PDB file of N, CA and C in Angstrom:
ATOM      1  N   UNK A 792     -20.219   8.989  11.786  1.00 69.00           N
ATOM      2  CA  UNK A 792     -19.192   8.315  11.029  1.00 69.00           C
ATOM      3  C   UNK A 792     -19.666   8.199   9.577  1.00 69.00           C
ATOM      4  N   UNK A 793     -18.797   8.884   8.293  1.00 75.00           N
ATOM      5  CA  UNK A 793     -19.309   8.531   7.395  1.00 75.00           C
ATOM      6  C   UNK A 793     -19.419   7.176   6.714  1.00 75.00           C
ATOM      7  N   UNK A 794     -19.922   6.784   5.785  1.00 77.00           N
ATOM      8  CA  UNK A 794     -19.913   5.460   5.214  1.00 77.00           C
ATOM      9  C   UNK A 794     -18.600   5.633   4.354  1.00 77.00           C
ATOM     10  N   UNK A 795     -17.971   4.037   3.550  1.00 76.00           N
ATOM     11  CA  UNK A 795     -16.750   3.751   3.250  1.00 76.00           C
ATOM     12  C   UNK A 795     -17.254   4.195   2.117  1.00 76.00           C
ATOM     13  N   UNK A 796     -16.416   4.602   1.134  1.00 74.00           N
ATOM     14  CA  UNK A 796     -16.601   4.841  -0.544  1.00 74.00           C
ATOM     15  C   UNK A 796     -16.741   3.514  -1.080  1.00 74.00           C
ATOM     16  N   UNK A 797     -16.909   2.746  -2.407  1.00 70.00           N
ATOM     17  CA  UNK A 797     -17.400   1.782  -3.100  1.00 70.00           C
ATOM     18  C   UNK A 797     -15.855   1.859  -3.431  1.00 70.00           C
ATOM     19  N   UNK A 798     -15.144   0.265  -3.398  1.00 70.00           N
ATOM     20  CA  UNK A 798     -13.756   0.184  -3.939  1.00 70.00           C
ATOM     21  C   UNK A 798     -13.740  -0.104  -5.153  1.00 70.00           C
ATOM     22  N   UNK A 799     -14.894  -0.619  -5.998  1.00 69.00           N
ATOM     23  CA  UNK A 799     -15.039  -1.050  -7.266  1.00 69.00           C
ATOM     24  C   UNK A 799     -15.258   0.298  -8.181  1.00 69.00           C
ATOM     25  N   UNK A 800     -15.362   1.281  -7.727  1.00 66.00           N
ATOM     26  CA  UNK A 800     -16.270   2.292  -8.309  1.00 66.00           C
ATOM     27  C   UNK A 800     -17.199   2.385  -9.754  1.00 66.00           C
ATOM     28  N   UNK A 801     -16.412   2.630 -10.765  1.00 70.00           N
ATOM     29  CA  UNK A 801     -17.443   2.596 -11.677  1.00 70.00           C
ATOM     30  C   UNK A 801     -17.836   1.172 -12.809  1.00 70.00           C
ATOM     31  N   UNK A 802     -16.606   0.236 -12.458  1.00 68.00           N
ATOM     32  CA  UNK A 802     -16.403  -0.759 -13.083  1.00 68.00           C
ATOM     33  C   UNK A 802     -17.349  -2.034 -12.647  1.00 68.00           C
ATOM     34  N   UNK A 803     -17.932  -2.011 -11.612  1.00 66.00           N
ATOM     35  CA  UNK A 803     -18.954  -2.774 -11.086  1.00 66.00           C
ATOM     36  C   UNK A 803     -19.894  -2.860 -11.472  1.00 66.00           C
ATOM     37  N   UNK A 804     -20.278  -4.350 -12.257  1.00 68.00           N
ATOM     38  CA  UNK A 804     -22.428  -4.004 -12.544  1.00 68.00           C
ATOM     39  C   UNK A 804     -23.245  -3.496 -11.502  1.00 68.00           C
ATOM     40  N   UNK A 805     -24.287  -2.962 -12.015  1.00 69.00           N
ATOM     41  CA  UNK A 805     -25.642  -2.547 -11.463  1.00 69.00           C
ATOM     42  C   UNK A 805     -26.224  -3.782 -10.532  1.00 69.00           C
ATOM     43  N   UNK A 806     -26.446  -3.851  -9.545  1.00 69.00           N
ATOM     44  CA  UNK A 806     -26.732  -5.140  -9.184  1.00 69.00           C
ATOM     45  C   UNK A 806     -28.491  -4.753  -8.474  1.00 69.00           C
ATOM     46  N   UNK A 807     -29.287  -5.228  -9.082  1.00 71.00           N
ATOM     47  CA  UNK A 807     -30.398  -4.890  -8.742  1.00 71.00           C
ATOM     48  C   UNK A 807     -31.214  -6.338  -8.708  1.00 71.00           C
ATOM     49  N   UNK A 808     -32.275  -5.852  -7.695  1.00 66.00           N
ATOM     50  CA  UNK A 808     -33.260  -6.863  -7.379  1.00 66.00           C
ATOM     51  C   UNK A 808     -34.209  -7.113  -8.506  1.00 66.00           C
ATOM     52  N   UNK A 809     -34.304  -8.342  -8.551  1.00 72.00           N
ATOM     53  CA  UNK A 809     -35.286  -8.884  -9.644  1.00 72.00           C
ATOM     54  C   UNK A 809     -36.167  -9.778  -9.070  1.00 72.00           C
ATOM     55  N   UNK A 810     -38.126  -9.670  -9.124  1.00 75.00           N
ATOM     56  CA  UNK A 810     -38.222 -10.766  -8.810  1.00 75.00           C
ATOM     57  C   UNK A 810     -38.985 -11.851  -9.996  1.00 75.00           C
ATOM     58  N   UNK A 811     -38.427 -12.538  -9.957  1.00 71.00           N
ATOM     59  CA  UNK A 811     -38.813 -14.194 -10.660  1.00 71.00           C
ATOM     60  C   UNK A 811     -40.386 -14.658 -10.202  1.00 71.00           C
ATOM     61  N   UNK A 812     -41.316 -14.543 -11.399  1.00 73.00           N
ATOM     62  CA  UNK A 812     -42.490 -15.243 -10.933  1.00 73.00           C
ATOM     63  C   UNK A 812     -42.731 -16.061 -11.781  1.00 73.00           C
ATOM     64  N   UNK A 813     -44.052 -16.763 -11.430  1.00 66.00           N
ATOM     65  CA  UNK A 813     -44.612 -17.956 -12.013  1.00 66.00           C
ATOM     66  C   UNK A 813     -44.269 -17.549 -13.973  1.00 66.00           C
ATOM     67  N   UNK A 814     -44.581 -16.505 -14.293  1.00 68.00           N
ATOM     68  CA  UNK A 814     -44.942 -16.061 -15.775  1.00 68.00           C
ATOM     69  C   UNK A 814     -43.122 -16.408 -16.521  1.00 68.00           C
ATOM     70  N   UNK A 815     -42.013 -15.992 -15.902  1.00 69.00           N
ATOM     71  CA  UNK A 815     -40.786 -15.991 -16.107  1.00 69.00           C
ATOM     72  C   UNK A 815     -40.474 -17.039 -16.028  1.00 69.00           C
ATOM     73  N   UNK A 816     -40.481 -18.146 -15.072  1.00 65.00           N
ATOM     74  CA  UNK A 816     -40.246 -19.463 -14.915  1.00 65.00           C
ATOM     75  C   UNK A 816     -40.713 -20.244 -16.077  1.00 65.00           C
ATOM     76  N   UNK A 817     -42.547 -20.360 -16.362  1.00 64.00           N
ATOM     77  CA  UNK A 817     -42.576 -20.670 -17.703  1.00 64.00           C
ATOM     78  C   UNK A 817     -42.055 -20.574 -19.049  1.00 64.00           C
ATOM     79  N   UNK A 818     -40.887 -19.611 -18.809  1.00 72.00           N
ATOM     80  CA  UNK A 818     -40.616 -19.255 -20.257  1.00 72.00           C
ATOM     81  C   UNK A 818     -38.958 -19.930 -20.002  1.00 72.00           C
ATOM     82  N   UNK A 819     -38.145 -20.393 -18.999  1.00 72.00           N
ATOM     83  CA  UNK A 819     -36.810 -20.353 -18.770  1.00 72.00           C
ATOM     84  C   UNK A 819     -36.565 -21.794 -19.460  1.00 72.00           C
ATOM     85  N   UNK A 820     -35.934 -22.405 -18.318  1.00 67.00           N
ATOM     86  CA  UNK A 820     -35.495 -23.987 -18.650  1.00 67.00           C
ATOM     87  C   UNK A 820     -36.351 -25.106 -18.531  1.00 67.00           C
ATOM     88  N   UNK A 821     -37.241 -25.118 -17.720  1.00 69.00           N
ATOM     89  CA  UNK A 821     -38.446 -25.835 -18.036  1.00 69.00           C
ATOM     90  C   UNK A 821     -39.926 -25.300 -18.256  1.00 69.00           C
ATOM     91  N   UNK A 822     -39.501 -25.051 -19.656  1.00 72.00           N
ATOM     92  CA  UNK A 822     -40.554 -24.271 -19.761  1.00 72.00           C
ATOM     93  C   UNK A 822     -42.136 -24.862 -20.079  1.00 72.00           C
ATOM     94  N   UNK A 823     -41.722 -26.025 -21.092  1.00 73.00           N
ATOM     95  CA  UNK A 823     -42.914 -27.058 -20.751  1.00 73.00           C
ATOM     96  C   UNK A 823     -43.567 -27.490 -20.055  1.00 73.00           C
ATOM     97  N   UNK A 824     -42.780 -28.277 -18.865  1.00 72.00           N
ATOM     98  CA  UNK A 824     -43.502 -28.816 -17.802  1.00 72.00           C
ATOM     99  C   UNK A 824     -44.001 -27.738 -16.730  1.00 72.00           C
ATOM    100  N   UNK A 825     -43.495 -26.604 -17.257  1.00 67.00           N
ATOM    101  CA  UNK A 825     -44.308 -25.588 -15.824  1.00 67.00           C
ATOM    102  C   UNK A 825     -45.553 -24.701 -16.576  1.00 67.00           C
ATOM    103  N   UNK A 826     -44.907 -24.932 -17.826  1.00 66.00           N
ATOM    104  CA  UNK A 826     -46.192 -23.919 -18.391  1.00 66.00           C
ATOM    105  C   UNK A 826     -47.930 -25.237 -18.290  1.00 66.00           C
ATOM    106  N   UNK A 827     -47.362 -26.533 -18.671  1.00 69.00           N
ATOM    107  CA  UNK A 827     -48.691 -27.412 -18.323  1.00 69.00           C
ATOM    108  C   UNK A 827     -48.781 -27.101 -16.917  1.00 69.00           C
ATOM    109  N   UNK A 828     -48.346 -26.813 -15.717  1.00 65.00           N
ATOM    110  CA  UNK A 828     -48.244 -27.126 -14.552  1.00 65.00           C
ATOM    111  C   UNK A 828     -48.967 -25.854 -13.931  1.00 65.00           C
ATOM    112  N   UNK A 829     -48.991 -24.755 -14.198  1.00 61.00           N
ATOM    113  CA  UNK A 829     -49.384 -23.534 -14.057  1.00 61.00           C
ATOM    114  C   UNK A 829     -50.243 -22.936 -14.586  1.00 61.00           C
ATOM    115  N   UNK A 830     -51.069 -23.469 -16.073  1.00 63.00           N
ATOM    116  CA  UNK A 830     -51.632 -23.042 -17.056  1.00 63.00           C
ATOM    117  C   UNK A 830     -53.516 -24.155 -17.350  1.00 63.00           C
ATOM    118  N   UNK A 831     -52.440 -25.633 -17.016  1.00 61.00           N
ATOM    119  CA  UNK A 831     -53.751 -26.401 -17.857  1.00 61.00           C
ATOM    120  C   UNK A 831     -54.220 -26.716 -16.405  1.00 61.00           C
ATOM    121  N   UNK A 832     -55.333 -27.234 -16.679  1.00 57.00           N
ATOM    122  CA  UNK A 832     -56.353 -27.865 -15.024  1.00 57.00           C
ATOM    123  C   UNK A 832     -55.841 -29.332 -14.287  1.00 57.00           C
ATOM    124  N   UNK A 833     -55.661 -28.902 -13.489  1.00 51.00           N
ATOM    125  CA  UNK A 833     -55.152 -30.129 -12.262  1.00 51.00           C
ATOM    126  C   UNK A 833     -55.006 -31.705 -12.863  1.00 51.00           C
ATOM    127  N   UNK A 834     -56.521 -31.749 -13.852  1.00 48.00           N
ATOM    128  CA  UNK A 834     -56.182 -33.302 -13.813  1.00 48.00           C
ATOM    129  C   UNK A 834     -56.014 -33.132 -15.487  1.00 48.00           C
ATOM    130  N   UNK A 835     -55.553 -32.591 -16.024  1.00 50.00           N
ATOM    131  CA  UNK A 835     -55.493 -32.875 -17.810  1.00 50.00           C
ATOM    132  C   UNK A 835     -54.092 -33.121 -17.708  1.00 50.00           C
ATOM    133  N   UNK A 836     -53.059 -32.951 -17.189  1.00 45.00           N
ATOM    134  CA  UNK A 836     -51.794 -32.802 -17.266  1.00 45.00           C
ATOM    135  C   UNK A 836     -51.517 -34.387 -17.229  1.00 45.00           C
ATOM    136  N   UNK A 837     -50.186 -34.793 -18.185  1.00 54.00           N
ATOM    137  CA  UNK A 837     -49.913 -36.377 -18.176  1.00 54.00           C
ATOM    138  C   UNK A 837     -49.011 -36.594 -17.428  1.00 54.00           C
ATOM    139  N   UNK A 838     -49.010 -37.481 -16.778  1.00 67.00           N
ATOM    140  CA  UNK A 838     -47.732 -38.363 -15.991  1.00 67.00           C
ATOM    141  C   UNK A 838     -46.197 -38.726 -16.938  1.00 67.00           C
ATOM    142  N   UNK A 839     -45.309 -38.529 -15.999  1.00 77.00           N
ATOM    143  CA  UNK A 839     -43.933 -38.717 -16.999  1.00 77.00           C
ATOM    144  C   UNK A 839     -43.360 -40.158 -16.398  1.00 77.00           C
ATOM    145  N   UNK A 840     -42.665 -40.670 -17.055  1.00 78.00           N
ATOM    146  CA  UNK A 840     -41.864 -42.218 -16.783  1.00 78.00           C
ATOM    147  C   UNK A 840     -40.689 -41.674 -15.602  1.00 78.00           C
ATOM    148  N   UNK A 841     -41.065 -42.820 -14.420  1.00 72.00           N
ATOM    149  CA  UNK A 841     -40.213 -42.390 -13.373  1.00 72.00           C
ATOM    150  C   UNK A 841     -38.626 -42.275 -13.576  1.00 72.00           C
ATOM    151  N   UNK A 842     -38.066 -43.186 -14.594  1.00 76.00           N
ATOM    152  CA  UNK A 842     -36.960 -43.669 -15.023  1.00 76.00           C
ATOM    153  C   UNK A 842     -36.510 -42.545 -16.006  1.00 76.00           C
ATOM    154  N   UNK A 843     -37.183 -41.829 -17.097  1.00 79.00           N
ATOM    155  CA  UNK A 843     -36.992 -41.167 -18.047  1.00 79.00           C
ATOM    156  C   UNK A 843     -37.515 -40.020 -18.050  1.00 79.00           C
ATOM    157  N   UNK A 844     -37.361 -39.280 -19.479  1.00 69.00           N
ATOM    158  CA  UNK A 844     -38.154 -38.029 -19.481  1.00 69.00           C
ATOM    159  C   UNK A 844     -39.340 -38.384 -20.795  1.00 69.00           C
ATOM    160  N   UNK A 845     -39.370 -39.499 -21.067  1.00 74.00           N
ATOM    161  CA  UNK A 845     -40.548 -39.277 -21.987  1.00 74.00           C
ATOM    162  C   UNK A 845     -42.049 -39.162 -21.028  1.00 74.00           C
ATOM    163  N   UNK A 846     -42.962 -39.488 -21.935  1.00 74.00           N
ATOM    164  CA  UNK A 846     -44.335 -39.101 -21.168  1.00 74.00           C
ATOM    165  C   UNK A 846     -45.018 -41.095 -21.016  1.00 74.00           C
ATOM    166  N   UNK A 847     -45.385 -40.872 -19.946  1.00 67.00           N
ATOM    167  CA  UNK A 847     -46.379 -42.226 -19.664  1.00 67.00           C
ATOM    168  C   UNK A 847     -47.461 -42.135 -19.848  1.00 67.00           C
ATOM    169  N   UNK A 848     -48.007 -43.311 -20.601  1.00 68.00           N
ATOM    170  CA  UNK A 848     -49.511 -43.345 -20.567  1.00 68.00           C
ATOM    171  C   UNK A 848     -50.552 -43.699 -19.612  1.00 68.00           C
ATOM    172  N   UNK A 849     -49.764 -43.549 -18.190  1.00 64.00           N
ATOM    173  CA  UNK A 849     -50.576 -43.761 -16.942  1.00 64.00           C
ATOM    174  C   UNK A 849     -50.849 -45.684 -17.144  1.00 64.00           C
ATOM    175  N   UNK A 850     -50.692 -46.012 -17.965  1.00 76.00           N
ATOM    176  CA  UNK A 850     -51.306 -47.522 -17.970  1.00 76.00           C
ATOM    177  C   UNK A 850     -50.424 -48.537 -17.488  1.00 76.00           C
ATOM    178  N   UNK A 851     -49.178 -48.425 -17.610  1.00 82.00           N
ATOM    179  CA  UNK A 851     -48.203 -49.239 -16.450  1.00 82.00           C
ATOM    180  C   UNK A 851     -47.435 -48.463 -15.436  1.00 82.00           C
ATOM    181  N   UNK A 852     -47.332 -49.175 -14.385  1.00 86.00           N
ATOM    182  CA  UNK A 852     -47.024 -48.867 -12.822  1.00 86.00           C
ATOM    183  C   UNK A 852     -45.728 -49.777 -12.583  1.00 86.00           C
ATOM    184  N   UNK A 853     -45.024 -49.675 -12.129  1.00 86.00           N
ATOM    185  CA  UNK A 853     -44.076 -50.253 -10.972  1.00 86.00           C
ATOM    186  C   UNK A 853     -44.752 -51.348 -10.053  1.00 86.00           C
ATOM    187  N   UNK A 854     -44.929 -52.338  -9.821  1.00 87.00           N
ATOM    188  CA  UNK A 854     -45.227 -53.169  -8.839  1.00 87.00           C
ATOM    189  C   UNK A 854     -44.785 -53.388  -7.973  1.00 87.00           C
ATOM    190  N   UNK A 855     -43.782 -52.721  -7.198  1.00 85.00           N
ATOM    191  CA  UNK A 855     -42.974 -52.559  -6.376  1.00 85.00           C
ATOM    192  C   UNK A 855     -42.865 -51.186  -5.726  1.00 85.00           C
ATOM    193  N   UNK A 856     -42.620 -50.055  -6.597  1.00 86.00           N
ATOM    194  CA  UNK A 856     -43.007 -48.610  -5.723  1.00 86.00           C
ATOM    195  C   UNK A 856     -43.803 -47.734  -6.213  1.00 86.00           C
ATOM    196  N   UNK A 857     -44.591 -48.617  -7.382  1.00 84.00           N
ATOM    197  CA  UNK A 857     -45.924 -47.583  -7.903  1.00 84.00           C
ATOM    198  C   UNK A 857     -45.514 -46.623  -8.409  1.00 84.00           C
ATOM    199  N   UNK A 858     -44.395 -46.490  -9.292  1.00 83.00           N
ATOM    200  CA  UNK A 858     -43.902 -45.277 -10.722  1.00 83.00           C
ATOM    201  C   UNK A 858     -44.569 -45.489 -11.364  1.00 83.00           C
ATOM    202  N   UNK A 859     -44.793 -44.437 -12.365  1.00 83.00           N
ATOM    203  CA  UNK A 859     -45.593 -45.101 -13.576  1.00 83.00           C
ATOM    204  C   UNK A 859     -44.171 -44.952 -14.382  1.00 83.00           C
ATOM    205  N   UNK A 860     -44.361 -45.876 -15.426  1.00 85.00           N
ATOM    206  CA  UNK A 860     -43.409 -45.961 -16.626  1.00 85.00           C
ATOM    207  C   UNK A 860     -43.787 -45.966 -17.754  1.00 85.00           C
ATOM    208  N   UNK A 861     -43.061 -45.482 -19.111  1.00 85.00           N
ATOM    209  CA  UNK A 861     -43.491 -45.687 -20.419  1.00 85.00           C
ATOM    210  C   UNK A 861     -42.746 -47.183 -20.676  1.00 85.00           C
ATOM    211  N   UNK A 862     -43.122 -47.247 -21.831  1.00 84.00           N
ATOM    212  CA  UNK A 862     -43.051 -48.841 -22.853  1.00 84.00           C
ATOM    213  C   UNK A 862     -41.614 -49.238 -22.561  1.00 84.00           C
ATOM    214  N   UNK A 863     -40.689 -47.986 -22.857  1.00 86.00           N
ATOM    215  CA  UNK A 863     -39.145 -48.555 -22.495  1.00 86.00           C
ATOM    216  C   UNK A 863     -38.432 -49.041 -21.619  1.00 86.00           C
ATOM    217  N   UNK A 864     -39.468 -48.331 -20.581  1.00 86.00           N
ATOM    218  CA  UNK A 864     -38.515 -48.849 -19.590  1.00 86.00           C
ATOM    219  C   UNK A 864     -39.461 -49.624 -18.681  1.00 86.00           C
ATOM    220  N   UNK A 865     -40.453 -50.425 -18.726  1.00 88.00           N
ATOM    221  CA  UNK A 865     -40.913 -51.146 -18.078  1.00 88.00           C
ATOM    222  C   UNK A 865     -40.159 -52.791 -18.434  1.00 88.00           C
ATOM    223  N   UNK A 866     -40.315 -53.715 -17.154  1.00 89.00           N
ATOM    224  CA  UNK A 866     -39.527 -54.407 -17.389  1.00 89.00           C
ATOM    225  C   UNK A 866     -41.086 -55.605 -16.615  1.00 89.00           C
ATOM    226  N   UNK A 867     -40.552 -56.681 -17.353  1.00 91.00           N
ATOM    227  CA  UNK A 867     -41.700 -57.927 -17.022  1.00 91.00           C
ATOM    228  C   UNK A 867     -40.781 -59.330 -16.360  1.00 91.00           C
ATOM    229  N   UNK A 868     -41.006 -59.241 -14.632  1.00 90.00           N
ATOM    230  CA  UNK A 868     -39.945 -60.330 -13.740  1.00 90.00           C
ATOM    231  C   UNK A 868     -40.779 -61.874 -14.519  1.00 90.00           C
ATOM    232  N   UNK A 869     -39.596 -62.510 -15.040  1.00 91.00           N
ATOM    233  CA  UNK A 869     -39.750 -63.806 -15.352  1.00 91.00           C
ATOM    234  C   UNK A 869     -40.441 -64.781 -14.622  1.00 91.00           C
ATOM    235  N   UNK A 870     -40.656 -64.852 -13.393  1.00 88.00           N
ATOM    236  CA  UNK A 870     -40.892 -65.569 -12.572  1.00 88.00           C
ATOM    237  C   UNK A 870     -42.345 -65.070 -11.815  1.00 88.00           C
ATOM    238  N   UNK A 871     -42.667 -63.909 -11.174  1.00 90.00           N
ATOM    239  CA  UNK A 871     -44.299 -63.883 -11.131  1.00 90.00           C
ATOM    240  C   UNK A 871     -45.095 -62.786 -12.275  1.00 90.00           C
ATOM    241  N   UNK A 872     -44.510 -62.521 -13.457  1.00 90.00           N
ATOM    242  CA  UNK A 872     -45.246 -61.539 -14.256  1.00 90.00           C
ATOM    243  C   UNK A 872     -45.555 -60.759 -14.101  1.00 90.00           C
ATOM    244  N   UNK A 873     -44.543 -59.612 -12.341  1.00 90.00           N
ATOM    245  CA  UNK A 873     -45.179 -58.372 -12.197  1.00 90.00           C
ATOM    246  C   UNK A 873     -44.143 -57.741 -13.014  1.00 90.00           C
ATOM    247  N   UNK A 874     -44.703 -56.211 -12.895  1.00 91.00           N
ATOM    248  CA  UNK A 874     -44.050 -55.359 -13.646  1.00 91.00           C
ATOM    249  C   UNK A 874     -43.027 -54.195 -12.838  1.00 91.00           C
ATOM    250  N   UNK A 875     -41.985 -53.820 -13.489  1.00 90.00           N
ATOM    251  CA  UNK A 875     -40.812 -53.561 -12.261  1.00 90.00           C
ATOM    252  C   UNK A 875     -40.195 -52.193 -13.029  1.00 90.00           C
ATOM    253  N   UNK A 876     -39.391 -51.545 -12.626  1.00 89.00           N
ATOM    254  CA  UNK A 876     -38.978 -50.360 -12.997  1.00 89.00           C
ATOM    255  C   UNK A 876     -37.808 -50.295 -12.940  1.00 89.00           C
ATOM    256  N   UNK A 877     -36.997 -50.265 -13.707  1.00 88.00           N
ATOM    257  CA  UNK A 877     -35.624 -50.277 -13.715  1.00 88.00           C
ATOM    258  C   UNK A 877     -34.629 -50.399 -12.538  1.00 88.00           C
ATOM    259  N   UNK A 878     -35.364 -49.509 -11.599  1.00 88.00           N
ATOM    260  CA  UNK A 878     -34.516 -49.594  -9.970  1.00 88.00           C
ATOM    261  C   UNK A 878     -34.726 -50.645  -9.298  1.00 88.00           C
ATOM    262  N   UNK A 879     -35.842 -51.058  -9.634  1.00 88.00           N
ATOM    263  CA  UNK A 879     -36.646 -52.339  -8.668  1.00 88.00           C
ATOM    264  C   UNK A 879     -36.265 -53.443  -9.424  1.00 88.00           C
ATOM    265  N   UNK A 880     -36.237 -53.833 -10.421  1.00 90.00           N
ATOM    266  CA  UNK A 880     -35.683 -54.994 -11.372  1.00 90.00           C
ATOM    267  C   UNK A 880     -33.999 -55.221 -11.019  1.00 90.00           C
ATOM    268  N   UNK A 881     -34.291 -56.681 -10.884  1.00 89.00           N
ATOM    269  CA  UNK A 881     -32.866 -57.350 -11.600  1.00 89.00           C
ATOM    270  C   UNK A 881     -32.191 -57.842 -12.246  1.00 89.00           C
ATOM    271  N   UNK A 882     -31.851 -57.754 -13.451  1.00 88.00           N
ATOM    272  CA  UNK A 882     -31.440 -57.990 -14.309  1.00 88.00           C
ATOM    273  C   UNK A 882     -30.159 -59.316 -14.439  1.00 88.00           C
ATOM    274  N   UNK A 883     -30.098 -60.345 -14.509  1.00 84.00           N
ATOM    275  CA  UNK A 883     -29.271 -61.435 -14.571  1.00 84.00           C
ATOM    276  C   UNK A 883     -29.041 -61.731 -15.712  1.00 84.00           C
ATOM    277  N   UNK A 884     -27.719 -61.735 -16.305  1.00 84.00           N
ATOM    278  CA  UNK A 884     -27.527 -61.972 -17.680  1.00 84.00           C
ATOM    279  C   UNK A 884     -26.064 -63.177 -17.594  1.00 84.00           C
ATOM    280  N   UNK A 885     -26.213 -63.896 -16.684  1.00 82.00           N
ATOM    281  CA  UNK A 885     -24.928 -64.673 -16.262  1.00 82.00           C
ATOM    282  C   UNK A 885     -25.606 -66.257 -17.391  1.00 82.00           C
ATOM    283  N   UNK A 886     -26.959 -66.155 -17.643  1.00 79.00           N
ATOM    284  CA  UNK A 886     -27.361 -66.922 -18.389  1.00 79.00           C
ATOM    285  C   UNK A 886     -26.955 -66.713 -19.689  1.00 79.00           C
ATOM    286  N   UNK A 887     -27.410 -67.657 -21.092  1.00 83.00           N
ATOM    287  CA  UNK A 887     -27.647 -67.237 -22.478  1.00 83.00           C
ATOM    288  C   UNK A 887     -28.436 -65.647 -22.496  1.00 83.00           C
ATOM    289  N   UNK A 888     -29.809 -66.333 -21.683  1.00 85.00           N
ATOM    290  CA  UNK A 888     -30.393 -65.287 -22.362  1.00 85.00           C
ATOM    291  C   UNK A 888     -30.799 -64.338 -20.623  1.00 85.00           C
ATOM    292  N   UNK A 889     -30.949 -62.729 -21.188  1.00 85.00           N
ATOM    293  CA  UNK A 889     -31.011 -62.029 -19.423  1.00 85.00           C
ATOM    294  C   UNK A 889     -32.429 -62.808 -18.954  1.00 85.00           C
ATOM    295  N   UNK A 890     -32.347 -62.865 -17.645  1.00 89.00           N
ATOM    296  CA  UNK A 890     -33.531 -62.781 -16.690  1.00 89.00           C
ATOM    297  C   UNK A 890     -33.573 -61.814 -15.594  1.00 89.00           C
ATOM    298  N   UNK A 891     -34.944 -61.310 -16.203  1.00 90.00           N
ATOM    299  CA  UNK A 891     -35.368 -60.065 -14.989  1.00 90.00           C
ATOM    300  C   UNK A 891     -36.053 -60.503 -14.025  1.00 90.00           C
ATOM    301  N   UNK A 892     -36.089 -59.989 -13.307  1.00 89.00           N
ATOM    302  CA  UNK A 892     -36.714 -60.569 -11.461  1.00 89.00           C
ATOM    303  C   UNK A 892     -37.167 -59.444 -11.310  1.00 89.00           C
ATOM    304  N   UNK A 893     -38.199 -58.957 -10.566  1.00 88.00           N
ATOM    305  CA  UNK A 893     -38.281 -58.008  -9.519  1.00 88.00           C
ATOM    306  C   UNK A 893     -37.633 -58.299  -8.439  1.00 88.00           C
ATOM    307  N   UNK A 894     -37.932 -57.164  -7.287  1.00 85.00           N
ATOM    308  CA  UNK A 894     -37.278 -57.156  -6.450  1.00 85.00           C
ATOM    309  C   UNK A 894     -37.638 -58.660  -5.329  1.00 85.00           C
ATOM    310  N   UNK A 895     -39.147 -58.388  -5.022  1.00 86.00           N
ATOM    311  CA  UNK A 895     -39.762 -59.562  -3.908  1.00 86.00           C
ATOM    312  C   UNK A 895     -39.230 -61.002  -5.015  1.00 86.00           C
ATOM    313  N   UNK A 896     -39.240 -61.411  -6.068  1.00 86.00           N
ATOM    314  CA  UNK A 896     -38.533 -62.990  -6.440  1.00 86.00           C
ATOM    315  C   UNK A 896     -37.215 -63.076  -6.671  1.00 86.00           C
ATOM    316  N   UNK A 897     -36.144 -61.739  -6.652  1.00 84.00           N
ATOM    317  CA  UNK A 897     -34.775 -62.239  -6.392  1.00 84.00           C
ATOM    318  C   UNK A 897     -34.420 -61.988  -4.907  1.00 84.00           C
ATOM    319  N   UNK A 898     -35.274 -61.827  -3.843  1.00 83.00           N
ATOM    320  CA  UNK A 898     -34.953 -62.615  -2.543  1.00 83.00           C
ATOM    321  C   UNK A 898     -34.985 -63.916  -2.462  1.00 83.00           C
ATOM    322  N   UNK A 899     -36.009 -64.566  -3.058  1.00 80.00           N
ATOM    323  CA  UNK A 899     -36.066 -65.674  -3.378  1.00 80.00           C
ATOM    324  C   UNK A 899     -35.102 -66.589  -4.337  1.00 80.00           C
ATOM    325  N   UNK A 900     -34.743 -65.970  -4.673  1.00 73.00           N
ATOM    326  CA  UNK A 900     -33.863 -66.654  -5.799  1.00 73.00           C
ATOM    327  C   UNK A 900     -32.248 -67.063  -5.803  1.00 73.00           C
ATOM    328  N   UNK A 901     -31.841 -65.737  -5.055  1.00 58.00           N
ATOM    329  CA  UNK A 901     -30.521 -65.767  -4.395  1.00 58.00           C
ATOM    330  C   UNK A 901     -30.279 -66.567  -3.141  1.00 58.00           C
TER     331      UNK A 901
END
């Protein structure tokens, strides 16, 4: 049985296999974070803010699920002075002024 003719015939792209490696990826849409990721040594590479895309200075954490965060978006619960991450914080602004909670003192609170 012969095979069917091509119904597109000549108007169809070339459709050919390409393969994508580590070297191509570095250069696409993230090309930063893969070229540190692929390029520099295991531990020189910096931590990014769980919340954002800037870079963290590893020096504040989440007290609640251990993100690290940069300066912006770390948040300080009024009530035991841990430090909370935007997801984990609660934010109450029904006052003058907002009060943030973490998560473990607005069980308590509510």
């Amino acid at each position: 049985m012969p095979k069917r003719g091509c119904p597109f015939a000549d108007a169809a792209p070339l459709q050919l296999k390409v393969r994508v490696g580590q070297r191509e990826l570095s250069r696409g849409v993230c090309a930063e974070r893969l070229t540190r990721e692929i390029f520099e040594p295991a531990g020189a590479a910096s931590g990014g803010c769980s919340s954002c895309v800037r870079a963290a200075d590893g020096k504040a954490a989440c007290g609640q699920c251990e993100r690290a965060l940069c300066g912006r978006c770390v948040h300080t619960c009024c009530s035991c002075g841990a430090l909370a991450c935007p997801l984990c914080a609660l934010v109450d602004c029904s006052d003058i002024q907002e009060k943030v909670l973490c998560a473990s003192c607005a069980v308590f609170e509510t």
